Coordinates of C-alpha atoms in Angstrom, one line a residue:
M1 CA 0.0 0.0 0.0
T2 CA 1.3 3.5 -0.8
Q3 CA 2.6 5.3 2.3
G4 CA 1.3 8.8 3.0
A5 CA 3.6 11.8 3.6
G6 CA 5.4 11.6 6.9
Q7 CA 4.3 8.0 7.6
E8 CA 6.9 5.4 8.5
P9 CA 6.8 2.4 6.2
V10 CA 5.4 -0.8 7.8
V11 CA 7.9 -3.6 7.8
R12 CA 6.7 -7.2 8.1
T13 CA 8.8 -10.3 8.3
A14 CA 8.0 -12.6 5.4
T15 CA 6.7 -16.1 6.1
L16 CA 6.4 -19.2 3.9
R17 CA 2.8 -18.2 3.1
D18 CA 4.1 -15.2 1.2
F19 CA 6.0 -17.4 -1.2
R20 CA 3.2 -19.9 -2.0
V21 CA 1.7 -19.4 -5.4
P22 CA -1.5 -21.3 -6.2
P23 CA -1.5 -23.5 -9.3
Y24 CA -3.9 -21.3 -11.2
A25 CA -1.7 -18.2 -10.7
Q26 CA 1.6 -19.6 -11.9
T27 CA 1.4 -18.4 -15.4
P28 CA 3.3 -15.0 -15.7
V29 CA 1.1 -12.0 -16.5
P30 CA 2.6 -10.1 -19.5
P31 CA 3.9 -6.5 -18.7
Q32 CA 1.2 -5.0 -21.0
A33 CA -1.6 -6.7 -18.9
Q34 CA -0.1 -5.1 -15.8
G35 CA 0.0 -1.6 -17.3
V36 CA 3.8 -1.5 -17.4
P37 CA 5.5 -0.1 -20.5
P38 CA 7.8 -2.8 -22.1
S39 CA 10.7 -0.3 -22.0
S40 CA 10.5 -0.2 -18.2
V41 CA 10.8 -4.0 -17.8
P42 CA 14.4 -5.0 -16.9
P43 CA 16.0 -7.6 -19.2
H44 CA 16.8 -9.9 -16.3
T45 CA 16.2 -10.3 -12.6
T46 CA 19.9 -10.7 -11.5
D47 CA 20.8 -8.5 -8.5
P48 CA 22.9 -5.7 -9.9
H49 CA 24.6 -5.3 -6.6
P50 CA 25.5 -8.8 -5.3
P51 CA 27.0 -9.1 -1.8
A52 CA 30.7 -9.0 -1.5
P53 CA 32.6 -12.2 -1.0
G54 CA 32.5 -13.3 2.6
A55 CA 29.6 -10.9 3.4
P56 CA 26.9 -12.3 5.7
V57 CA 23.8 -13.7 3.9
P58 CA 20.5 -12.2 5.2
P59 CA 18.2 -14.8 6.8
T60 CA 15.4 -16.2 4.7
A61 CA 11.8 -16.8 5.7
A62 CA 12.5 -20.6 5.5
S63 CA 14.9 -20.3 8.4
A64 CA 12.2 -18.9 10.7
P65 CA 11.2 -21.1 13.6
P66 CA 8.0 -23.2 13.0
H67 CA 4.7 -21.9 14.3
T68 CA 3.4 -23.5 17.5
A69 CA -0.4 -23.9 17.5
A70 CA -2.2 -22.1 20.3
P71 CA -3.4 -24.3 23.2
P72 CA -7.0 -25.4 23.1
R73 CA -9.6 -23.0 24.5
P74 CA -12.8 -24.0 26.2
P75 CA -15.9 -23.7 24.0
H76 CA -17.5 -20.3 23.9
P77 CA -21.0 -20.2 25.4
G78 CA -22.3 -18.5 22.2
N79 CA -21.5 -21.5 19.9
A80 CA -24.4 -23.7 19.1
V81 CA -25.9 -26.0 16.4
V82 CA -29.3 -25.9 14.8
G83 CA -31.7 -27.8 17.1
D84 CA -31.0 -30.0 20.1
E85 CA -31.3 -33.1 18.1
Q86 CA -28.4 -32.3 15.7
P87 CA -25.1 -34.1 16.6
E88 CA -22.1 -31.8 17.2
G89 CA -20.2 -31.2 14.0
Y90 CA -23.0 -31.5 11.5
T91 CA -24.7 -28.7 9.5
P92 CA -28.4 -28.9 8.7
T93 CA -29.3 -31.8 6.5
E94 CA -31.1 -31.7 3.1
R95 CA -34.5 -32.1 4.7
D96 CA -33.7 -29.0 6.8
L97 CA -32.4 -27.0 3.9
P98 CA -34.5 -28.0 0.9
V99 CA -33.0 -27.5 -2.5
I100 CA -34.8 -25.1 -4.8
R101 CA -35.2 -25.6 -8.6
R102 CA -32.6 -24.0 -10.8
G103 CA -34.0 -21.2 -13.0
D104 CA -32.6 -19.8 -16.2
T105 CA -29.5 -17.8 -16.0
V106 CA -30.1 -14.0 -16.3
Q107 CA -27.8 -12.2 -18.7
V108 CA -27.1 -8.7 -17.4
Q109 CA -25.4 -5.8 -19.2
T110 CA -22.5 -4.8 -16.9
V111 CA -20.2 -1.8 -16.4
A112 CA -16.9 -2.0 -14.6
E113 CA -16.5 0.1 -11.4
P114 CA -14.2 3.2 -11.6
R115 CA -10.8 3.2 -10.0
S116 CA -10.8 4.6 -6.5
D117 CA -8.6 7.5 -5.3
E118 CA -6.3 5.1 -3.5
G119 CA -5.7 2.9 -6.5
R120 CA -7.9 0.2 -5.0
G121 CA -11.3 -0.7 -6.4
P122 CA -14.5 -1.3 -4.4
L123 CA -14.8 -4.3 -2.1
F124 CA -17.4 -7.0 -2.6
V125 CA -18.2 -10.2 -0.7
V126 CA -20.1 -13.3 -1.7
G127 CA -22.1 -15.5 0.6
D128 CA -22.4 -19.3 0.5
V129 CA -22.9 -20.6 -3.0
H130 CA -23.3 -24.4 -2.4
G131 CA -23.1 -25.4 -6.1
Y132 CA -25.6 -22.9 -7.5
L133 CA -23.5 -21.8 -10.4
D134 CA -26.3 -20.2 -12.5
E135 CA -27.5 -18.1 -9.5
L136 CA -23.9 -17.1 -8.8
L137 CA -23.3 -15.9 -12.4
A138 CA -26.5 -13.9 -12.3
A139 CA -25.6 -12.3 -9.0
L140 CA -22.1 -11.4 -10.1
G141 CA -23.5 -9.9 -13.3
E142 CA -26.0 -7.8 -11.5
Q143 CA -23.1 -6.2 -9.6
G144 CA -21.1 -5.6 -12.7
L145 CA -18.3 -8.0 -11.7
I146 CA -18.6 -10.2 -14.8
D147 CA -19.8 -9.7 -18.3
A148 CA -22.5 -11.7 -20.2
E149 CA -19.9 -14.3 -21.1
G150 CA -18.9 -14.8 -17.5
N151 CA -15.5 -13.0 -17.7
W152 CA -14.1 -10.5 -15.2
A153 CA -15.4 -7.0 -16.0
A154 CA -14.7 -5.1 -12.9
G155 CA -11.2 -3.8 -13.4
N156 CA -9.5 -3.2 -10.1
A157 CA -12.4 -4.3 -7.9
R158 CA -11.8 -6.6 -5.0
L159 CA -14.0 -9.7 -4.5
W160 CA -14.0 -12.1 -1.6
F161 CA -15.9 -15.4 -1.4
L162 CA -16.7 -16.4 2.1
G163 CA -16.5 -20.2 1.5
D164 CA -18.9 -23.2 1.0
F165 CA -18.7 -23.6 -2.8
T166 CA -20.0 -27.2 -3.0
D167 CA -22.6 -29.6 -1.6
R168 CA -26.4 -29.5 -1.8
G169 CA -26.5 -27.6 -5.2
P170 CA -26.0 -29.1 -8.7
D171 CA -22.5 -27.8 -9.7
G172 CA -20.0 -27.3 -7.0
I173 CA -17.0 -28.1 -9.1
G174 CA -18.2 -25.6 -11.7
V175 CA -18.3 -22.9 -9.0
I176 CA -14.8 -23.7 -7.9
D177 CA -13.6 -23.6 -11.6
L178 CA -15.3 -20.2 -12.0
V179 CA -13.7 -18.7 -8.9
M180 CA -10.2 -20.0 -9.9
R181 CA -10.6 -18.5 -13.4
L182 CA -11.9 -15.2 -12.1
S183 CA -8.9 -15.0 -9.7
A184 CA -6.5 -15.0 -12.7
E185 CA -8.6 -12.6 -14.8
A186 CA -9.0 -10.1 -11.9
A187 CA -5.3 -10.1 -11.2
A188 CA -4.5 -9.4 -14.8
A189 CA -6.9 -6.4 -14.7
G190 CA -5.5 -4.9 -11.5
G191 CA -8.0 -6.2 -9.1
Y192 CA -8.4 -9.5 -7.3
C193 CA -10.8 -12.4 -6.6
K194 CA -10.0 -14.4 -3.5
A195 CA -11.7 -17.0 -1.4
L196 CA -11.9 -18.2 2.2
M197 CA -12.1 -21.7 3.7
G198 CA -15.6 -22.9 4.6
N199 CA -16.5 -25.9 6.6
H200 CA -17.8 -27.6 3.4
E201 CA -14.4 -27.3 1.8
L202 CA -13.0 -29.1 4.8
L203 CA -15.7 -31.7 4.4
L204 CA -15.1 -32.4 0.8
I205 CA -11.3 -32.6 1.3
G206 CA -11.9 -35.0 4.2
A207 CA -14.3 -37.2 2.2
K208 CA -11.8 -37.4 -0.7
R209 CA -8.7 -38.1 1.5
F210 CA -10.1 -40.2 4.3
A211 CA -13.4 -41.7 2.9
D212 CA -14.7 -44.2 5.4
T213 CA -11.7 -44.0 7.8
P214 CA -13.2 -43.8 11.4
V215 CA -12.5 -40.6 13.3
N216 CA -12.9 -39.7 16.9
S217 CA -16.1 -37.6 17.3
G218 CA -17.8 -36.1 20.3
A219 CA -20.9 -38.1 19.4
G220 CA -19.0 -41.4 18.8
T221 CA -17.2 -42.8 15.8
A222 CA -17.8 -40.9 12.5
T223 CA -16.4 -40.8 9.0
F224 CA -15.9 -37.9 6.6
Q225 CA -17.7 -39.8 3.9
A226 CA -20.9 -40.2 6.0
A227 CA -20.8 -36.6 7.1
W228 CA -20.3 -35.4 3.5
L229 CA -23.3 -37.4 2.3
L230 CA -25.4 -36.2 5.3
N231 CA -24.6 -32.6 4.5
G232 CA -25.6 -32.6 0.8
G233 CA -22.5 -34.2 -0.8
Q234 CA -23.1 -34.6 -4.6
K235 CA -21.7 -37.6 -6.5
A236 CA -21.1 -35.5 -9.6
D237 CA -18.8 -33.2 -7.6
M238 CA -16.8 -36.1 -6.3
D239 CA -16.5 -37.6 -9.8
R240 CA -15.1 -34.3 -11.2
L241 CA -12.9 -33.4 -8.2
Q242 CA -9.3 -33.2 -9.3
D243 CA -5.9 -32.6 -7.6
V244 CA -5.9 -29.0 -8.7
H245 CA -9.2 -28.4 -6.8
L246 CA -7.9 -30.1 -3.7
Q247 CA -4.7 -28.1 -3.7
W248 CA -6.6 -24.9 -4.2
M249 CA -9.0 -25.6 -1.3
S250 CA -6.2 -26.7 1.0
R251 CA -4.4 -23.4 0.6
L252 CA -7.3 -21.1 1.3
D253 CA -7.1 -18.7 4.2
A254 CA -9.6 -18.9 7.0
V255 CA -9.7 -15.3 8.2
V256 CA -8.7 -12.0 6.5
E257 CA -9.2 -8.3 7.4
E258 CA -10.2 -5.9 4.6
D259 CA -11.0 -2.2 5.1
G260 CA -12.0 -2.7 8.7
H261 CA -14.1 -5.8 7.9
L262 CA -13.0 -9.1 9.5
L263 CA -14.0 -11.7 7.0
M264 CA -14.6 -15.3 8.0
H265 CA -16.8 -18.2 7.0
S266 CA -18.4 -19.3 10.2
D267 CA -20.2 -17.3 12.9
T268 CA -18.1 -18.9 15.7
T269 CA -15.3 -18.0 18.1
A270 CA -13.6 -21.3 17.4
Y271 CA -11.0 -19.4 15.2
L272 CA -9.5 -18.2 18.5
D273 CA -8.4 -21.8 19.1
Y274 CA -5.9 -21.6 16.2
G275 CA -3.9 -18.4 16.9
S276 CA -3.9 -14.9 18.4
S277 CA -3.4 -13.2 15.0
I278 CA -4.8 -13.7 11.5
E279 CA -1.5 -15.0 10.2
D280 CA -1.3 -17.5 13.0
V281 CA -4.8 -18.8 12.4
N282 CA -4.2 -19.2 8.6
D283 CA -0.8 -20.8 9.1
T284 CA -2.0 -23.2 11.7
I285 CA -5.0 -24.4 9.7
T286 CA -2.8 -24.8 6.6
A287 CA -0.4 -26.9 8.6
I288 CA -3.2 -29.1 9.9
L289 CA -4.3 -29.9 6.4
T290 CA -0.7 -30.5 5.3
R291 CA -0.2 -33.1 8.1
N292 CA -3.1 -35.0 6.7
D293 CA -4.2 -36.6 10.0
A294 CA -7.8 -37.7 9.9
D295 CA -8.6 -37.0 13.6
E296 CA -7.0 -33.6 13.5
C297 CA -8.8 -32.6 10.3
W298 CA -12.1 -33.8 11.8
D299 CA -11.6 -31.7 14.9
L300 CA -11.0 -28.6 12.6
F301 CA -14.1 -29.4 10.6
R302 CA -16.2 -29.9 13.7
K303 CA -15.0 -26.6 15.3
L304 CA -15.6 -24.5 12.1
T305 CA -19.1 -26.0 11.8
K306 CA -20.2 -24.4 15.0
R307 CA -22.6 -21.5 14.6
F308 CA -24.8 -18.8 16.2
A309 CA -22.0 -17.4 18.4
F310 CA -23.2 -13.8 17.7
R311 CA -26.9 -14.3 17.7
D312 CA -28.2 -14.5 21.2
E313 CA -27.4 -12.9 24.6
G314 CA -23.7 -12.3 24.7
G315 CA -23.4 -12.3 20.9
S316 CA -22.0 -8.8 20.6
Q317 CA -19.4 -9.6 23.3
A318 CA -18.3 -12.6 21.3
V319 CA -17.9 -10.4 18.2
R320 CA -15.9 -7.9 20.2
E321 CA -13.6 -10.7 21.4
L322 CA -12.8 -11.6 17.8
L323 CA -12.3 -7.9 16.8
A324 CA -10.0 -7.2 19.7
T325 CA -7.9 -10.2 18.8
Y326 CA -7.7 -10.0 15.0
G327 CA -8.6 -6.3 14.2
G328 CA -11.4 -4.7 12.3
Q329 CA -14.7 -2.9 13.2
R330 CA -17.2 -5.5 12.0
V331 CA -17.3 -9.3 11.4
V332 CA -18.7 -10.4 8.0
H333 CA -19.5 -14.1 7.8
G334 CA -21.5 -16.7 5.9
H335 CA -22.3 -20.3 7.1
S336 CA -25.6 -19.7 9.0
P337 CA -28.4 -19.0 6.6
I338 CA -30.2 -15.7 7.5
P339 CA -33.6 -17.4 7.7
Y340 CA -32.1 -19.6 10.4
L341 CA -30.7 -16.6 12.3
L342 CA -34.2 -15.0 12.1
G343 CA -35.9 -18.3 13.1
E344 CA -37.5 -18.8 9.7
V345 CA -37.5 -21.8 7.4
G346 CA -38.3 -22.6 3.8
T347 CA -40.6 -25.2 2.2
E348 CA -39.5 -28.5 0.7
E349 CA -41.1 -27.4 -2.6
G350 CA -39.0 -24.3 -2.7
D351 CA -42.1 -22.1 -3.1
D352 CA -40.8 -18.5 -3.1
S353 CA -44.3 -17.2 -2.1
S354 CA -44.2 -19.0 1.2
G355 CA -40.4 -19.3 1.8
P356 CA -38.1 -17.0 3.7
V357 CA -37.7 -13.5 2.2
V358 CA -34.1 -12.4 2.1
N359 CA -33.5 -9.0 0.5
G360 CA -29.9 -8.5 1.6
P361 CA -27.4 -9.1 4.4
H362 CA -28.5 -9.3 8.0
V363 CA -26.8 -6.8 10.4
Y364 CA -27.1 -7.8 14.0
A365 CA -25.1 -8.1 17.3
D366 CA -25.4 -4.4 18.0
G367 CA -24.4 -3.7 14.4
L368 CA -21.0 -5.5 14.8
A369 CA -21.9 -8.6 12.7
I370 CA -23.1 -9.0 9.1
A371 CA -24.5 -12.3 7.9
M372 CA -24.1 -13.0 4.2
D373 CA -25.6 -16.5 3.7
G374 CA -29.0 -15.6 2.1
G375 CA -30.1 -19.3 2.1
V376 CA -29.9 -20.1 -1.6
T377 CA -30.5 -23.8 -0.7
M378 CA -33.8 -22.9 1.0
A379 CA -35.5 -20.6 -1.5
G380 CA -33.5 -17.7 -0.3
K381 CA -31.0 -15.4 -2.2
L382 CA -27.4 -15.8 -3.2
L383 CA -25.9 -12.5 -1.9
V384 CA -23.2 -10.5 -3.6
V385 CA -22.8 -7.2 -1.7
Q386 CA -20.5 -4.2 -1.8
L387 CA -18.9 -3.1 1.5
P388 CA -19.3 -1.0 3.5
L389 CA -23.0 -1.2 3.8
H390 CA -24.8 2.1 3.7
D391 CA -27.6 2.5 6.2

C-alpha cells in the first residue's frame, strides 16, 4: 500500500505463506496486462549489486522457527448448532435446507467500477454458493463484476468469497472452476478475486482423502464420507474433483481483514483456538491440512461447523472478542443462513411465495456482525454485496 507523507513504512517479516503461489496463478502475466510499458521491464532479474565475497547472507523466511499452535480453548457459550437433536459437528441436512429448482441464468449488461482514489477498487463479498452456479453468475453480473460471457469485467475491484462452494447444489466443481478462473482474470486487470475456507471445503477434502476411515467424534465414531453425504454431498462433484481443486481448497485462508471488515466463513469464536493473529490462524489451519491426520482434520471441521455465536445474549461480546484479537470494526460471515438466524425456514417445494424472504445481508449483534448467507439452498437469495453497507 502506498505510504502517505510523513508516515513510517510498515515492515513485516516474510513467512512461507508469502511465497506460496496457487497453481492457477503460476502463469506469468505479461507486462502489457499489468499496465507496465515494455521499456520499463528489466531484461533480467539478476541482482545488480550482489553481496561482496564473505559478506553475511541475510536470513530467509524458510529459516524462521516453526509456528506452534495455540493451546485449546474452552468452548465459547455463544456457539451452538441448529436444534438440540443435531449431533455436534453437523450442518443442517437436506431435509432442513430443501434445494430449490434451478432457474434460467439471467444475462445482465454490466459496467466496470471506476478506480478509487487510493488505487484500489471497491470491495465486494459473496455469501455461501453451495453449487448454484447459475445463480452465482446472475448475482455477479448484477453487480457488474462479470460480463455476459462470465468474464471478469470489474477492473481493479476486490472480490472475496466467504466459502462453501460445494454440496447441496448441482454444480459445486463448476463454482470452484469459475472462482479459480476469475482469480487469474481479476489479477491481470489490476483487481483480485479471492476465497476463504468454509466448513464444506474441509468436508469435501476429508471425504476425498479419508473416505470411510473412522475418526474420533464427540458423538462417537464418525467418518468424513458419511458426514459429507449427510450434508448434501453430490456424487457429480466427487467424480469431477481433481488434484488442482484439492490443492486450491487446501491453501485457502480462513480469516482476513479488509477495510475494517473481519471476513470469515463461520459465525463462531472457534477461530481463537488456532492463533492470536490472523496470520497464526491461517498458518495453523494450513499446517493441519498439510499433516493429513484424519482426527486432526475432523476436529478442525467440527469446530468450524459451530454457529450462532453472535446471535443471542452475549453475541455482541463474542464479536468484540474476535475484533479485539484480529482487528477490524465488523465481522462479516457466511455459514448460518439468514432465515435460520431469524428463526424462519423454507418449504421443501422451494415455493418462493411462502419461503423466507431475504433481500440483503442481516446486520445484528449491536451492528457488529453482518450475515451473508442468504439461504440459496432454501428458497433464499445468493448474496453479492459491496462493502461497506450504507444505512
